[in-house]
mmCIF file of C-alpha atoms in Angstrom:
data_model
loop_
_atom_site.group_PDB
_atom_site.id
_atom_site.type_symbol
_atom_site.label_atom_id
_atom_site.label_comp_id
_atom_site.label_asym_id
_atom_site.label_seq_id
_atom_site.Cartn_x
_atom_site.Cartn_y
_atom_site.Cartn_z
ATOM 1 C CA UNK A 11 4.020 4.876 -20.783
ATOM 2 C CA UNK A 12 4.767 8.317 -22.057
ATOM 3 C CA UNK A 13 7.161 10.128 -20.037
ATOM 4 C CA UNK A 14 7.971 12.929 -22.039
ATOM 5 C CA UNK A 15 7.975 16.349 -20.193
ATOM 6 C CA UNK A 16 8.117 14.415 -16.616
ATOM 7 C CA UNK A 17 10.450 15.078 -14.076
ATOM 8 C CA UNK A 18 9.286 13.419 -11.444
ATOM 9 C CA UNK A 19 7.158 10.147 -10.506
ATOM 10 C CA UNK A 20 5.598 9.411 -7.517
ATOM 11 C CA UNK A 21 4.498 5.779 -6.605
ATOM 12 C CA UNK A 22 2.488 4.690 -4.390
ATOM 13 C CA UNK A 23 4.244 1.963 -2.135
ATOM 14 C CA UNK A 24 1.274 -0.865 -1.180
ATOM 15 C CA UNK A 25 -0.057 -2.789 -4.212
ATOM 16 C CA UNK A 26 2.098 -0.755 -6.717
ATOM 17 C CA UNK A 27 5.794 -1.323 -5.817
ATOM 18 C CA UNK A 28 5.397 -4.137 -3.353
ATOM 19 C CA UNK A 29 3.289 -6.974 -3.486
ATOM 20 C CA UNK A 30 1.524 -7.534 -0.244
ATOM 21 C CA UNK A 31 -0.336 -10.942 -0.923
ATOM 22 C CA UNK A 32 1.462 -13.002 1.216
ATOM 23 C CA UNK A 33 0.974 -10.576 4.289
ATOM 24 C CA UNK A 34 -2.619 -10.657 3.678
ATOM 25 C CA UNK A 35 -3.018 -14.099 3.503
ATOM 26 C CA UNK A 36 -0.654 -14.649 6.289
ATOM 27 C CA UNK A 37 -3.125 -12.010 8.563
ATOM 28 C CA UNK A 38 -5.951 -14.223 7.974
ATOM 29 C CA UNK A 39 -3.952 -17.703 8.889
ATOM 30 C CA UNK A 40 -3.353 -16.272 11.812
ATOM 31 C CA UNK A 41 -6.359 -15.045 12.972
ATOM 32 C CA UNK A 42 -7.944 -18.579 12.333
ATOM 33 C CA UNK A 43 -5.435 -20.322 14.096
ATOM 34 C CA UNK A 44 -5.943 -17.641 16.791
ATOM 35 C CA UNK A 45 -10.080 -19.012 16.963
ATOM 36 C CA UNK A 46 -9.311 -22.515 15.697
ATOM 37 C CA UNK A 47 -10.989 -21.739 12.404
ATOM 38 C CA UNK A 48 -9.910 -23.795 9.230
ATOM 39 C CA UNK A 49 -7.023 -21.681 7.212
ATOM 40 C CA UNK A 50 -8.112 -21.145 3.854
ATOM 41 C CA UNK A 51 -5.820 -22.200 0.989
ATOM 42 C CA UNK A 52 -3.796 -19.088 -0.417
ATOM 43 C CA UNK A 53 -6.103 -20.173 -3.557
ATOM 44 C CA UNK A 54 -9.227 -19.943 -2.193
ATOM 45 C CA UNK A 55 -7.881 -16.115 -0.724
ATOM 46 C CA UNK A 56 -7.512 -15.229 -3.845
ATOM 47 C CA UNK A 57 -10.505 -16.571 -5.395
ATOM 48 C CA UNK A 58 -12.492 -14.189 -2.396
ATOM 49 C CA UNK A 59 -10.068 -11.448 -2.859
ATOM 50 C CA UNK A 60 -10.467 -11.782 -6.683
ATOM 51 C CA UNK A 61 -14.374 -11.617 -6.220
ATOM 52 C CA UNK A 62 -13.876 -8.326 -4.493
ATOM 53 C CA UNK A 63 -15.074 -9.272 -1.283
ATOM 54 C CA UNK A 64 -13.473 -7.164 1.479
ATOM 55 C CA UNK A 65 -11.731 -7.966 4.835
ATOM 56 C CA UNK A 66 -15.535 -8.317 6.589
ATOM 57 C CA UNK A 67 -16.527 -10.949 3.929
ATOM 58 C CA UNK A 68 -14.266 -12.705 4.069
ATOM 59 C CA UNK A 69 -14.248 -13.499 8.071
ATOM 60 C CA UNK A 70 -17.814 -13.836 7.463
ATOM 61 C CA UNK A 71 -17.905 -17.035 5.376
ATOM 62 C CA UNK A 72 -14.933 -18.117 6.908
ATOM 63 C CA UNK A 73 -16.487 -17.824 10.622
ATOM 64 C CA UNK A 74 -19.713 -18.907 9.132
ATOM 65 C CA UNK A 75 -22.926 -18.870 11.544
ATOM 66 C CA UNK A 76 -20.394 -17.625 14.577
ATOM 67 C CA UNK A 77 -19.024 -14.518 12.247
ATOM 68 C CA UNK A 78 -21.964 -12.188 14.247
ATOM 69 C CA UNK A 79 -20.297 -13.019 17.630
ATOM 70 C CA UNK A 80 -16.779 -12.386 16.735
ATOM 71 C CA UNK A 81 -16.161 -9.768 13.545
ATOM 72 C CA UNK A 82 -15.314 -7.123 15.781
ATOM 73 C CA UNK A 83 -12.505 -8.749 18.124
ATOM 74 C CA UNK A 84 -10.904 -10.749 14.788
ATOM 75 C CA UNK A 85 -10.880 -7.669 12.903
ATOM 76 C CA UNK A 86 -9.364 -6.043 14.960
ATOM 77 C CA UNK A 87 -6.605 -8.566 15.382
ATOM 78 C CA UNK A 88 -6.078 -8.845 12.039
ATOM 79 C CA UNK A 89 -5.612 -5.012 12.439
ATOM 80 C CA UNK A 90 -3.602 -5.030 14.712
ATOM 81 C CA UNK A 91 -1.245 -7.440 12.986
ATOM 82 C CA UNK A 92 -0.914 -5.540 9.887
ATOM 83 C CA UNK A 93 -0.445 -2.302 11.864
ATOM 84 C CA UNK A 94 2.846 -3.593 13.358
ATOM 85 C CA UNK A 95 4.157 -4.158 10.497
ATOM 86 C CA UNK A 96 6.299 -6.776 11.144
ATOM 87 C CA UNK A 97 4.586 -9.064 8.685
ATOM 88 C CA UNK A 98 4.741 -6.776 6.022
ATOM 89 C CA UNK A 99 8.590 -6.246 6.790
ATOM 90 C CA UNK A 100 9.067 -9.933 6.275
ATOM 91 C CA UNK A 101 7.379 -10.817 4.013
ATOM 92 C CA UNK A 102 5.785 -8.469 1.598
ATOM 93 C CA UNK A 103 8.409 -8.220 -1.450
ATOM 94 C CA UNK A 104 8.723 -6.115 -4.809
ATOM 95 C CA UNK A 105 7.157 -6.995 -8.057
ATOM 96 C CA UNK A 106 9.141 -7.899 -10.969
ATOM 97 C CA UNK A 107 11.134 -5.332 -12.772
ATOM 98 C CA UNK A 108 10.009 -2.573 -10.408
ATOM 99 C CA UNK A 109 14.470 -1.908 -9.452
ATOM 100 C CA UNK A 110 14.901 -1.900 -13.110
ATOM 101 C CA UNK A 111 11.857 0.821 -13.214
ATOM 102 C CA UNK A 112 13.340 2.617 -11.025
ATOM 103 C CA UNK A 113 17.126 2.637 -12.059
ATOM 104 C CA UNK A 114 15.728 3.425 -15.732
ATOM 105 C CA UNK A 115 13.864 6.654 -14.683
ATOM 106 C CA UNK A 116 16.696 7.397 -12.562
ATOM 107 C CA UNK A 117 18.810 6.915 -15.683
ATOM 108 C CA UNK A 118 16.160 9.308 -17.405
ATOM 109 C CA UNK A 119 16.948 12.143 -15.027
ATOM 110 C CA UNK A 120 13.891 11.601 -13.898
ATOM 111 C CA UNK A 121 12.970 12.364 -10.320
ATOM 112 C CA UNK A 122 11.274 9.460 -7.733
ATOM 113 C CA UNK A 123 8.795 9.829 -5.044
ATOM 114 C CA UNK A 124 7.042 7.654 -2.972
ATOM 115 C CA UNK A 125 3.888 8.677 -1.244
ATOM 116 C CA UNK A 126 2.631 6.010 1.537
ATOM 117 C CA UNK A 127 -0.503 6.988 3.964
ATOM 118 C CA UNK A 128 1.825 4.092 6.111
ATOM 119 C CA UNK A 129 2.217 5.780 9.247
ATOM 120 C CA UNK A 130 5.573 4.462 10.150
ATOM 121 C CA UNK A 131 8.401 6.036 8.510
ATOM 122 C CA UNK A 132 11.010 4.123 10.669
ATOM 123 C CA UNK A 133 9.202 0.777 9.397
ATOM 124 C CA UNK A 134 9.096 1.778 5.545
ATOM 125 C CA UNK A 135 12.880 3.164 5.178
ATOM 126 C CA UNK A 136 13.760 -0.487 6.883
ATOM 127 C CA UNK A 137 11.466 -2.223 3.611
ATOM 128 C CA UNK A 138 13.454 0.503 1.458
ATOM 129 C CA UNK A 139 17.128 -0.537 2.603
ATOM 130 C CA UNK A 140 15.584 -4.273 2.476
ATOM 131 C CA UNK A 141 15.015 -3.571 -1.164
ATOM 132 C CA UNK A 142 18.042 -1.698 -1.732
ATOM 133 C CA UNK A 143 15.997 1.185 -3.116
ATOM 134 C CA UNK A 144 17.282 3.837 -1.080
ATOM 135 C CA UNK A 145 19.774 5.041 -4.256
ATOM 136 C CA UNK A 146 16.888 5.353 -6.454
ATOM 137 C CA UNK A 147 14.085 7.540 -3.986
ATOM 138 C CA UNK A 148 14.636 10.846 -3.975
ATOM 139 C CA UNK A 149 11.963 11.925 -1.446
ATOM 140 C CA UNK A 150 9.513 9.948 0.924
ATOM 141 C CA UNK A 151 6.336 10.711 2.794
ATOM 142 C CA UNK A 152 4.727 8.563 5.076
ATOM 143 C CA UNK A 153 1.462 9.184 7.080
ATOM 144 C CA UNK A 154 3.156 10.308 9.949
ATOM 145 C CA UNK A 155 5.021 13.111 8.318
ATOM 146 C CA UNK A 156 0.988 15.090 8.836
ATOM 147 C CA UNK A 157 -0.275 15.666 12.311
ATOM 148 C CA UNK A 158 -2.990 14.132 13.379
ATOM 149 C CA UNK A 159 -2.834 12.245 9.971
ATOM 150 C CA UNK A 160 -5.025 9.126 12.009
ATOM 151 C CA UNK A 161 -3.958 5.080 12.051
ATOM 152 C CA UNK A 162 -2.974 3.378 9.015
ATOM 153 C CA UNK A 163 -5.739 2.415 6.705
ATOM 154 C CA UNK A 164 -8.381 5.046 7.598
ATOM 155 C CA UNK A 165 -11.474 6.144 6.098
ATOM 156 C CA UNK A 166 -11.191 7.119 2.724
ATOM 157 C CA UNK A 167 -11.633 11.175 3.152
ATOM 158 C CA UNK A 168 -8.240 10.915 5.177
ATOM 159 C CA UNK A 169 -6.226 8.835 2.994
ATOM 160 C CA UNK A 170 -7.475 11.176 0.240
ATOM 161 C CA UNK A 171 -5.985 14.361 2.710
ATOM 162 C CA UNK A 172 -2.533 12.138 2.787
ATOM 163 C CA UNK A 173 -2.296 11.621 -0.454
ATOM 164 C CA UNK A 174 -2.979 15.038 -1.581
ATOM 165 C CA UNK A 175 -0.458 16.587 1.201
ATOM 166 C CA UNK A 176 2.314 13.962 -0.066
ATOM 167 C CA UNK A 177 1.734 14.899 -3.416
ATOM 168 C CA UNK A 178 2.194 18.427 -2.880
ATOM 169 C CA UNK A 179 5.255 17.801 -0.344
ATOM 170 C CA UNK A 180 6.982 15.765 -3.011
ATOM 171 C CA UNK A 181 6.744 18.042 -5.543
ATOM 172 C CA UNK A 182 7.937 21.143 -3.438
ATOM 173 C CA UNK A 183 10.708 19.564 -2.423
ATOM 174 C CA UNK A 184 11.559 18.285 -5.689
ATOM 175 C CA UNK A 185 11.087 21.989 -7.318
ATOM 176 C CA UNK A 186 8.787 20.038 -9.872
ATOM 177 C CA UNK A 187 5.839 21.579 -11.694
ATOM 178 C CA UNK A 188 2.207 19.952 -11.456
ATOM 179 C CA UNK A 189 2.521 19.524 -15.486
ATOM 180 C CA UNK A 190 5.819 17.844 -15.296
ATOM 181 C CA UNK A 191 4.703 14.975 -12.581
ATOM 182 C CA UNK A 192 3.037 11.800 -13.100
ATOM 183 C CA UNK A 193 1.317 9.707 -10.445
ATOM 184 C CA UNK A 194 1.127 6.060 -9.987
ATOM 185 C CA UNK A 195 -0.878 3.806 -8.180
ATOM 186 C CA UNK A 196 -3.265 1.270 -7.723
ATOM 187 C CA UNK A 197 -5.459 2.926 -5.189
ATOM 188 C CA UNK A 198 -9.205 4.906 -6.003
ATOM 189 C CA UNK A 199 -7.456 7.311 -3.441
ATOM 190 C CA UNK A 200 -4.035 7.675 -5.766
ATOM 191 C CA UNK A 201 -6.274 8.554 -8.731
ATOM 192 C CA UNK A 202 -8.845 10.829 -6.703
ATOM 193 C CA UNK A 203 -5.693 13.200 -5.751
ATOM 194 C CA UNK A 204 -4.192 13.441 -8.716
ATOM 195 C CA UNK A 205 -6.683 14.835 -10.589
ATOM 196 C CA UNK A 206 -7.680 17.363 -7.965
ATOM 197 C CA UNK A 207 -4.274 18.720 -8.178
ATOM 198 C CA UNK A 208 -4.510 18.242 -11.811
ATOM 199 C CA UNK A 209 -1.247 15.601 -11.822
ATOM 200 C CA UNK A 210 -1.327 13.168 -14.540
ATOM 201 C CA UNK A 211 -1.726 9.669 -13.111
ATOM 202 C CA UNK A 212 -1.619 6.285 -14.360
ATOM 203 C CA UNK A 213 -3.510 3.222 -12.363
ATOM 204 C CA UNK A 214 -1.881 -0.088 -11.637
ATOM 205 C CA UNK A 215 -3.436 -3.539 -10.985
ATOM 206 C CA UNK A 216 -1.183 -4.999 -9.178
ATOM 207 C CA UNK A 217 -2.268 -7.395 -6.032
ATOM 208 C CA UNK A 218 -5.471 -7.430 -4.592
ATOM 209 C CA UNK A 219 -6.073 -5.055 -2.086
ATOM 210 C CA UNK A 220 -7.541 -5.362 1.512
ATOM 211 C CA UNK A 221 -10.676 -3.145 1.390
#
């Protein structure tokens, strides 16, 4: 990666700097326990999640020939359970070498962001001091930091509008140029606002992602 002339960074959080696999497989155990449906093996989540098939699909063939009587209410559990948080605060955890990412830009004099449309600032700072990454952020912006910014995991025009404001918060606060910041995440969304505030971004495959 080519940092030269950047002086600042901003990550996304999700699927870039922590690795949420566990808390989506965990979401769906639970639901199926919920409804007395078989729990899939965290390989055959994978092999769905791998496919591309999104949240919906995957209750489908898991629910089978019942799926039409019950999407709604188990999505919405699911949602519900992701939402809190509290699985994701236990057990979603960092990807290797992203502290020694961090403590190397930091090293670098260059600046960190992170940019989450999470609407729970209380809940990511807590998965920040969990990480011990406090040291290394210089500025944070969660979904709740905008009005009306909506539930976590809205439709895509408002995670674009979070993304965008974040963006443009991080780099005021910072005192950082458009031309000195790169982006980074692993989100369509992450991309989409970079480039229309002309920011330099780089995409990450990290884990799958629940779309």
């Amino acid at each position: 990666m080519n940092l030269k002339g950047v002086k600042l960074t901003i990550f996304d959080l999700d699927d870039t700097l922590v690795d949420n696999r566990e808390v989506d497989y965990q979401s769906f155990a639970m639901v199926c326990r919920i409804h007395k449906v078989r729990v899939p093996s965290r390989s055959r989540l994978a092999n769905y999640r791998n496919q591309g098939m999104k949240a919906d699909d995957i209750i489908r063939t898991m629910w089978g020939n019942k799926s039409h009587a019950v999407l709604g209410r188990v999505k919405k559990e699911r949602q519900e359970l992701l939402v809190s948080g509290n699985l994701w605060l236990q057990l979603a955890h960092p990807f290797p070498g992203v502290i020694n990412l961090l403590t190397n830009l930091k090293k670098q004099k260059i600046q960190v962001a992170i940019v989450t449309i999470r609407k729970n600032r209380r809940l990511v700072e807590q998965q920040l001091k969990k990480q011990g990454w406090q040291q290394q952020i210089d500025f944070l912006f969660c979904g709740d930091d905008v009005p009306d910014s909506g539930s976590f995991k809205t439709h895509a025009s408002n995670a674009l509008r979070l993304k965008k404001a974040g963006y443009i918060e991080a780099m005021k606060n910072l005192n950082v140029e458009r031309g000195q910041t790169l982006a980074i995440g692993d989100d369509p969304d992450d991309l989409q606002a970079a480039f229309d505030l002309r920011i330099s971004c780089v995409r990450v495959r990290n884990s799958y992602k629940d779309t």
